Amino acid sequence: MQRELEVVASRLRKLAISEGRDEYQMLVTNADRYDNKIEIFELLGRKCNALSEVMPLLFTFCSKLSIDDEHLLGKIIDFMRGCKDINSREECEWIIKILFLIVEMSKEKRKGSGIRLKLTECIKIYGEKTGIVSHLIDLMSSKSGGDTIWPILESTPSICGEFVRACMNQTSQTVQKNLSVLLPQLSERHAELFCDYEKFDEFCDSEYFFMRSCFLEVYMNLVGYFKTNRDVEKMNDIIDLIVERMSDTYFLVRQKALHILGALFERNSISIGKRAHVIDGVCSRILDKTVAVRKRAIGLCCSVLANHPFVSEQTLEKRAVKDIKDECERRYYEDLNDFHDSMKKAQKSIMELLSGDVRTEAGDCIEFMKLALHYGIEGSDKAFSQIFRLVWTREVDLLAQSFRDLLIQKKQNGMHAFVFLKRFVRQCGDYSFERILKELYRRGYLEKSFTNELRSVFMQGSYLFESSYLLLHTSKPISVDSLREMLICTTNMLFSSKGEDELATMLSVYKNVIRIRTRQKVDPADEIITLMIKNLTKMVFFDHQVVEMTVDAIYGLSAQPEISSVALIKGICSASKGGMKIVCAVGCVAIRHMQYLEELEKLVKAKRISVNVDRSVLTPEITERRKSINASRLSISMMANDEGKVDGIPRDIEIEINSNISPKLMDRSEEEISDFFFYVKEKEMLYGNNSVICMFKKMIEEMCVSECDDAKVVAYTALYKLMCVSFEYFSSHYQAFIASMKHLDARIRANAIVAMSDFLQNYNTAVEGDCGLLIDALGDTDIDVRKNAFLVIHTLLTKNFIKIKGYGSRLVALLGDDDLSMRRMAENLLIQISKNETTIAALFYEAVTAQDAMLMQHIEFLTELIGEKVKENLFAKISRSKVHPDLLKRIHDAFCLNSKLTEDLPLNQ
């Protein structure tokens, strides 16, 4: 064939098209088989050939080429661009056909390639002479057609109007997909083409989300166009259409509507009259079911809050407008008040969002709350406090940085750190806020002068509780002299209080002061120690927290806590008319002295101090008992309050300890050291002839059966603490403890639950047989007992001290508890358990086979926790049990299993 075509081409060199039409046709038709294609083009382009005859053949020739012939295609484009004597419409149409044929070939080429640029320029020349819109629509039928067409529309603006009108008749999904790319670009350049926006309602309500989304961009450009032309009415109409799209069924359209509104706010294209309506619509999306939309809505609220025109005044608080006479000024302040109300709605929605299990949008919520607090949105103090609980999650960095930003902003406005932080101080305390304060101190976000500022405020007699609270939880240890000064001041005001309210307030201040840390230890005879003891003995009322805190303070401050603790008990005995304060103090001293001995043991083993070990007490019985008991002791006070933990004895008191301990026995083995300290705790503390605690054992036991309910609560708590110290004492009073688990007084039952947790961790094998009592407590009539039981079970499960097996139905029953907080805690625990697929599957099986009516109400929640991998096997196992057919079918549907799975399974009647 190649040879034949060469012969034809050679003969045609002497013939024009009019003389050898058939041979020309035969040559171009087989151009793809001919190697020398450029020769064919040269034959066609000779001057002897009329354009009316060349163009149809050139079209056929071009159809046989490919993009690999880019050089030749470029020559063809240059040829057509150089045709100056074209007069007929038919010739123009042929050129347009050829050009669009080449466009189709080159659409994969990058936008700025040479051939694409040549095509665009040539089409611009001939497009004005003949219609090219139909060709453009044809191109839209292919993928990425929009990218190919845009340069042509951009260079030929005269055809854009006709193109837009033609697009309105297109229903193909591919065409509309390409239109969604083109129309926003067109509206940006030629917004006037879309002024009759009502005509595009069909596209705006299209079944395809990308068309609905595309017209949101068109609307944005129209708003800018009408703003330039000062047509406020149409601007507002279009903004209403955008707001409507925030309720679209598809989340990407809702997200796009929020993005468009954000852009309009940035351009200041939303009128004052529409601002409140738009912001209310944005606020309604804060609780959207889709995370991406919620994040966008909260982000937009942050943006409009941070960029409001009034932020330059550093506040957006509401203003009174009644007395403002200037009309323009009054309108602006009315707008400010409307905006303030809108931000309050946003704040309320975010608080509702935070009440759930917020994860991905927590950072956005923190940012909004920070801005709301800074600009004075009403209720922002309370709202900001609600996010404190996020400090226990990975959001701790964001929270700390937010506080840092606020502290910097307040300082720039002349507000001291104390004035800002005191607004979050609560009389009842807040563990989350205390954790934040510690983070602020640890990261250096609080200035070094902050401690002095707090002390100065306190000594001036103003904001006593707030300053002492912040001093307790934020500052580094203060000097002994500073604490002495504060303690004397507080004592004077405490004992000169008039009325119950003032006494309660000063007692709270006193509790803060005695817990403040100091840099050094003090002598047992120091005024601080003696004053604390004196104050406790002078108090004619009983407050167990004051007793516990005083004991903790003595062990934290005194260089010789043995002497100080004995002095405390003697002082109480000499002044107290009742026994509750004595019993409470004995229990607290026992548990704190046990901790103190454990710290001494660590120091001895670390060779930091030496101890004179009396080897005569290290009997085989002591050694064996020590080895059989869990060495890890977790006391009740340690569980209730982390501040009760002994962090370690500082090096600066080693000399004081060493001065009373023989330095000759540094070579004792760790076994002997452990046995010695175990003997002291097991025998000496509660059974030694010279032990102060031993003297009060009988008093505690007798008070447990007294007629005074309050006294029994205190006595049982002290009894539990003594049981934590000595296994021998624990064993002899274990039955009394078991009986207290079912005591008539709910307070005793609640404390016994906490004690059970300690005993399970200290004496696991001796107690594990009765751990079912913890599960029984989940059904207690008292909410505090149920909560304690649940929290203890949660702690023990996470530490693997108990197993969930056998108790699945009891945990599921909590999902229907009368108390909302219990239901929430149960849901969270089950979600955590579900991280282990085997455990949650076993729990679900137990709940199903128990035939609990509560299961049916929560079947959907529980089935969501089951992993896909175990569903079929779990269902098969359930189907073999005696499960009601209705429940079995409900589980099958909830698991979304194949219907064939049930065909061979028996449905038990």
Tab-separated table of C-alpha atoms in Angstrom, residues 327-616:
chain	number	residue	atom	x	y	z
A	327	GLU	CA	-29.851	57.162	63.589
A	328	CYS	CA	-26.756	55.695	61.933
A	329	GLU	CA	-25.026	55.057	65.261
A	330	ARG	CA	-28.173	53.452	66.701
A	331	ARG	CA	-28.459	51.109	63.709
A	332	TYR	CA	-24.863	49.968	64.153
A	333	TYR	CA	-25.359	49.280	67.828
A	334	GLU	CA	-28.596	47.435	67.127
A	335	ASP	CA	-26.646	45.324	64.650
A	336	LEU	CA	-24.042	44.697	67.340
A	337	ASN	CA	-26.743	43.515	69.750
A	338	ASP	CA	-28.242	41.231	67.104
A	339	PHE	CA	-24.784	39.847	66.398
A	340	HIS	CA	-24.214	39.301	70.117
A	341	ASP	CA	-27.467	37.322	70.343
A	342	SER	CA	-26.449	35.227	67.329
A	343	MET	CA	-23.105	34.404	68.937
A	344	LYS	CA	-24.965	33.374	72.100
A	345	LYS	CA	-26.942	30.905	69.997
A	346	ALA	CA	-23.722	29.578	68.500
A	347	GLN	CA	-22.268	29.282	71.980
A	348	LYS	CA	-25.316	27.352	73.179
A	349	SER	CA	-25.070	24.946	70.225
A	350	ILE	CA	-21.372	24.370	70.861
A	351	MET	CA	-22.068	23.667	74.534
A	352	GLU	CA	-24.668	21.114	73.450
A	353	LEU	CA	-22.126	19.614	71.071
A	354	LEU	CA	-19.529	19.442	73.836
A	355	SER	CA	-21.944	17.582	76.088
A	356	GLY	CA	-21.542	14.617	73.746
A	357	ASP	CA	-18.432	12.677	72.759
A	358	VAL	CA	-16.637	15.402	70.783
A	359	ARG	CA	-13.398	14.393	69.079
A	360	THR	CA	-12.541	15.851	65.695
A	361	GLU	CA	-14.101	19.294	66.204
A	362	ALA	CA	-12.901	19.797	69.799
A	363	GLY	CA	-10.156	22.165	68.640
A	364	ASP	CA	-12.666	24.324	66.757
A	365	CYS	CA	-14.925	24.470	69.815
A	366	ILE	CA	-12.017	25.569	72.001
A	367	GLU	CA	-11.099	28.321	69.525
A	368	PHE	CA	-14.669	29.671	69.432
A	369	MET	CA	-15.020	29.608	73.213
A	370	LYS	CA	-11.725	31.451	73.543
A	371	LEU	CA	-12.899	34.216	71.193
A	372	ALA	CA	-16.332	34.428	72.848
A	373	LEU	CA	-14.693	34.844	76.246
A	374	HIS	CA	-12.226	37.445	74.996
A	375	TYR	CA	-14.913	39.584	73.357
A	376	GLY	CA	-17.370	39.328	76.242
A	377	ILE	CA	-20.211	37.242	74.815
A	378	GLU	CA	-22.797	36.774	77.534
A	379	GLY	CA	-22.433	33.432	79.351
A	380	SER	CA	-18.976	32.795	77.879
A	381	ASP	CA	-17.438	32.255	81.342
A	382	LYS	CA	-19.711	29.285	81.995
A	383	ALA	CA	-19.343	28.018	78.443
A	384	PHE	CA	-15.550	28.210	78.569
A	385	SER	CA	-15.587	26.306	81.855
A	386	GLN	CA	-17.428	23.486	80.123
A	387	ILE	CA	-14.454	22.742	77.880
A	388	PHE	CA	-12.102	22.259	80.826
A	389	ARG	CA	-12.884	18.546	80.884
A	390	LEU	CA	-11.087	18.238	77.541
A	391	VAL	CA	-7.841	18.668	79.491
A	392	TRP	CA	-8.004	14.932	80.233
A	393	THR	CA	-7.847	14.187	76.494
A	394	ARG	CA	-5.269	14.961	73.836
A	395	GLU	CA	-6.692	18.504	73.635
A	396	VAL	CA	-4.608	19.594	76.625
A	397	ASP	CA	-2.178	21.465	74.348
A	398	LEU	CA	-4.967	23.443	72.688
A	399	LEU	CA	-6.502	24.348	76.029
A	400	ALA	CA	-3.187	25.481	77.485
A	401	GLN	CA	-2.422	27.559	74.380
A	402	SER	CA	-5.899	29.132	74.516
A	403	PHE	CA	-5.298	30.197	78.108
A	404	ARG	CA	-1.899	31.561	77.141
A	405	ASP	CA	-3.456	33.610	74.311
A	406	LEU	CA	-6.155	34.938	76.630
A	407	LEU	CA	-3.620	35.845	79.321
A	408	ILE	CA	-1.547	37.761	76.748
A	409	GLN	CA	-4.623	39.564	75.386
A	410	LYS	CA	-5.843	40.494	78.862
A	411	LYS	CA	-2.401	41.757	79.824
A	412	GLN	CA	-2.343	43.975	76.729
A	413	ASN	CA	-5.692	45.383	77.857
A	414	GLY	CA	-4.303	46.106	81.320
A	415	MET	CA	-5.891	43.139	83.132
A	416	HIS	CA	-3.777	41.141	85.591
A	417	ALA	CA	-3.616	37.356	85.322
A	418	PHE	CA	-5.247	36.980	88.742
A	419	VAL	CA	-8.274	39.060	87.745
A	420	PHE	CA	-8.764	36.874	84.680
A	421	LEU	CA	-8.217	33.472	86.330
A	422	LYS	CA	-10.266	34.104	89.469
A	423	ARG	CA	-13.504	34.069	87.461
A	424	PHE	CA	-13.077	30.311	86.973
A	425	VAL	CA	-12.459	29.505	90.637
A	426	ARG	CA	-15.312	27.573	92.218
A	427	GLN	CA	-15.895	26.956	95.923
A	428	CYS	CA	-16.590	23.298	95.217
A	429	GLY	CA	-13.338	22.924	93.276
A	430	ASP	CA	-12.799	21.681	89.741
A	431	TYR	CA	-10.245	18.950	89.056
A	432	SER	CA	-10.136	19.837	85.359
A	433	PHE	CA	-9.383	23.503	86.025
A	434	GLU	CA	-6.753	22.510	88.575
A	435	ARG	CA	-5.083	20.338	85.949
A	436	ILE	CA	-5.095	23.280	83.526
A	437	LEU	CA	-3.516	25.534	86.147
A	438	LYS	CA	-0.744	22.984	86.674
A	439	GLU	CA	-0.181	22.827	82.910
A	440	LEU	CA	0.038	26.614	82.702
A	441	TYR	CA	2.620	26.634	85.481
A	442	ARG	CA	4.579	23.710	84.044
A	443	ARG	CA	4.772	25.286	80.580
A	444	GLY	CA	5.854	28.670	81.920
A	445	TYR	CA	2.737	30.508	80.688
A	446	LEU	CA	2.364	32.201	84.088
A	447	GLU	CA	4.885	34.911	84.853
A	448	LYS	CA	7.329	34.487	87.733
A	449	SER	CA	5.749	37.438	89.506
A	450	PHE	CA	2.377	35.667	89.614
A	451	THR	CA	3.135	34.027	92.992
A	452	ASN	CA	3.981	37.373	94.579
A	453	GLU	CA	0.858	38.890	93.044
A	454	LEU	CA	-1.299	36.185	94.635
A	455	ARG	CA	0.377	36.560	98.039
A	456	SER	CA	-0.037	40.305	97.874
A	457	VAL	CA	-3.759	40.018	97.069
A	458	PHE	CA	-4.223	37.522	99.898
A	459	MET	CA	-2.426	39.586	102.520
A	460	GLN	CA	-4.524	42.608	101.551
A	461	GLY	CA	-7.542	40.612	102.714
A	462	SER	CA	-9.354	40.608	99.347
A	463	TYR	CA	-10.378	37.573	97.313
A	464	LEU	CA	-9.005	35.275	100.014
A	465	PHE	CA	-10.445	32.060	98.619
A	466	GLU	CA	-9.561	32.808	94.989
A	467	SER	CA	-5.985	33.885	95.708
A	468	SER	CA	-5.285	30.950	98.051
A	469	TYR	CA	-6.853	28.515	95.580
A	470	LEU	CA	-4.694	29.767	92.713
A	471	LEU	CA	-1.628	29.830	94.945
A	472	LEU	CA	-2.297	26.212	95.861
A	473	HIS	CA	-2.698	24.979	92.305
A	474	THR	CA	-0.431	27.150	90.153
A	475	SER	CA	2.625	28.426	91.962
A	476	LYS	CA	5.888	26.806	92.827
A	477	PRO	CA	6.502	26.028	96.528
A	478	ILE	CA	6.640	29.178	98.629
A	479	SER	CA	8.973	30.010	101.498
A	480	VAL	CA	8.236	28.807	105.021
A	481	ASP	CA	7.994	32.405	106.235
A	482	SER	CA	5.367	33.214	103.600
A	483	LEU	CA	3.237	30.228	104.595
A	484	ARG	CA	3.605	31.091	108.280
A	485	GLU	CA	2.435	34.628	107.594
A	486	MET	CA	-0.558	33.430	105.566
A	487	LEU	CA	-1.485	30.781	108.145
A	488	ILE	CA	-1.460	33.264	111.029
A	489	CYS	CA	-3.581	35.694	109.002
A	490	THR	CA	-6.089	32.981	108.068
A	491	THR	CA	-6.276	31.635	111.624
A	492	ASN	CA	-7.126	35.063	113.029
A	493	MET	CA	-9.911	35.589	110.492
A	494	LEU	CA	-11.221	32.017	110.874
A	495	PHE	CA	-11.717	32.228	114.604
A	496	SER	CA	-13.153	35.723	114.441
A	497	SER	CA	-15.808	34.723	111.875
A	498	LYS	CA	-19.358	35.872	112.549
A	499	GLY	CA	-22.161	33.715	111.288
A	500	GLU	CA	-22.209	30.349	109.537
A	501	ASP	CA	-21.700	31.727	106.038
A	502	GLU	CA	-18.564	33.638	106.981
A	503	LEU	CA	-17.262	30.633	108.916
A	504	ALA	CA	-17.826	28.321	105.927
A	505	THR	CA	-16.029	30.767	103.626
A	506	MET	CA	-13.038	31.150	105.921
A	507	LEU	CA	-12.876	27.391	106.486
A	508	SER	CA	-12.551	26.927	102.718
A	509	VAL	CA	-9.725	29.475	102.697
A	510	TYR	CA	-8.046	27.675	105.599
A	511	LYS	CA	-8.201	24.343	103.713
A	512	ASN	CA	-6.431	25.961	100.772
A	513	VAL	CA	-3.716	27.570	102.894
A	514	ILE	CA	-2.700	24.450	104.858
A	515	ARG	CA	-2.229	22.539	101.600
A	516	ILE	CA	0.160	25.058	100.005
A	517	ARG	CA	3.629	23.570	99.557
A	518	THR	CA	6.831	25.019	100.975
A	519	ARG	CA	10.421	24.806	99.808
A	520	GLN	CA	11.769	23.340	103.074
A	521	LYS	CA	10.676	21.057	105.870
A	522	VAL	CA	10.204	22.553	109.339
A	523	ASP	CA	10.973	21.419	112.866
A	524	PRO	CA	8.106	19.718	114.751
A	525	ALA	CA	8.166	22.613	117.195
A	526	ASP	CA	7.790	25.233	114.440
A	527	GLU	CA	4.903	27.664	114.775
A	528	ILE	CA	3.304	26.366	111.563
A	529	ILE	CA	2.962	22.812	112.937
A	530	THR	CA	1.902	23.880	116.426
A	531	LEU	CA	-0.625	26.371	115.023
A	532	MET	CA	-2.214	23.737	112.753
A	533	ILE	CA	-2.552	21.362	115.705
A	534	LYS	CA	-3.896	24.120	117.921
A	535	ASN	CA	-6.433	25.201	115.297
A	536	LEU	CA	-7.752	21.669	114.853
A	537	THR	CA	-8.137	21.155	118.588
A	538	LYS	CA	-9.893	24.537	119.000
A	539	MET	CA	-12.551	23.771	116.393
A	540	VAL	CA	-15.773	22.920	118.182
A	541	PHE	CA	-17.210	21.340	115.028
A	542	PHE	CA	-16.125	18.260	113.110
A	543	ASP	CA	-15.069	18.461	109.463
A	544	HIS	CA	-13.369	15.308	108.216
A	545	GLN	CA	-11.693	17.208	105.358
A	546	VAL	CA	-9.983	19.587	107.788
A	547	VAL	CA	-8.712	16.606	109.800
A	548	GLU	CA	-7.402	14.789	106.715
A	549	MET	CA	-5.814	17.916	105.270
A	550	THR	CA	-4.157	18.786	108.577
A	551	VAL	CA	-2.646	15.311	108.830
A	552	ASP	CA	-1.471	15.524	105.204
A	553	ALA	CA	0.021	18.975	105.841
A	554	ILE	CA	1.908	17.766	108.910
A	555	TYR	CA	3.399	14.827	107.038
A	556	GLY	CA	4.315	17.112	104.168
A	557	LEU	CA	5.848	19.871	106.296
A	558	SER	CA	7.328	18.264	109.385
A	559	ALA	CA	10.902	17.002	109.315
A	560	GLN	CA	9.849	14.414	111.914
A	561	PRO	CA	6.219	13.540	111.217
A	562	GLU	CA	6.233	10.788	113.901
A	563	ILE	CA	6.604	13.422	116.606
A	564	SER	CA	4.159	15.841	114.996
A	565	SER	CA	1.450	13.217	114.412
A	566	VAL	CA	1.623	12.046	118.037
A	567	ALA	CA	1.370	15.653	119.174
A	568	LEU	CA	-1.694	16.092	116.947
A	569	ILE	CA	-3.504	13.071	118.413
A	570	LYS	CA	-2.618	14.086	121.978
A	571	GLY	CA	-3.838	17.613	121.321
A	572	ILE	CA	-7.176	16.384	119.986
A	573	CYS	CA	-7.593	14.002	122.901
A	574	SER	CA	-6.960	16.740	125.443
A	575	ALA	CA	-9.455	19.153	123.883
A	576	SER	CA	-12.088	17.074	122.126
A	577	LYS	CA	-15.348	16.271	123.848
A	578	GLY	CA	-16.448	13.825	121.164
A	579	GLY	CA	-14.668	10.871	119.651
A	580	MET	CA	-15.273	11.471	115.923
A	581	LYS	CA	-12.388	13.880	115.490
A	582	ILE	CA	-10.029	11.514	117.352
A	583	VAL	CA	-11.113	8.467	115.354
A	584	CYS	CA	-10.857	10.344	112.058
A	585	ALA	CA	-7.380	11.635	112.942
A	586	VAL	CA	-6.159	8.152	113.947
A	587	GLY	CA	-7.336	6.687	110.634
A	588	CYS	CA	-5.673	9.490	108.664
A	589	VAL	CA	-2.416	9.188	110.606
A	590	ALA	CA	-2.358	5.419	110.082
A	591	ILE	CA	-2.718	5.669	106.319
A	592	ARG	CA	-0.285	8.594	105.988
A	593	HIS	CA	2.304	6.955	108.222
A	594	MET	CA	2.098	3.836	106.094
A	595	GLN	CA	2.874	5.965	103.040
A	596	TYR	CA	5.682	7.665	104.936
A	597	LEU	CA	7.249	4.289	105.784
A	598	GLU	CA	6.985	3.189	102.161
A	599	GLU	CA	8.891	6.297	101.099
A	600	LEU	CA	11.536	5.650	103.763
A	601	GLU	CA	11.877	2.091	102.460
A	602	LYS	CA	12.522	3.398	98.946
A	603	LEU	CA	15.158	5.811	100.245
A	604	VAL	CA	16.920	3.089	102.219
A	605	LYS	CA	17.005	0.794	99.196
A	606	ALA	CA	18.338	3.653	97.092
A	607	LYS	CA	21.178	4.084	99.665
A	608	ARG	CA	20.091	7.648	100.345
A	609	ILE	CA	19.611	6.948	104.066
A	610	SER	CA	20.458	4.074	106.398
A	611	VAL	CA	18.320	2.304	108.968
A	612	ASN	CA	19.091	0.217	112.030
A	613	VAL	CA	17.364	-3.068	111.222
A	614	ASP	CA	16.387	-5.146	114.246
A	615	ARG	CA	16.986	-8.631	112.862
A	616	SER	CA	15.257	-10.268	115.803
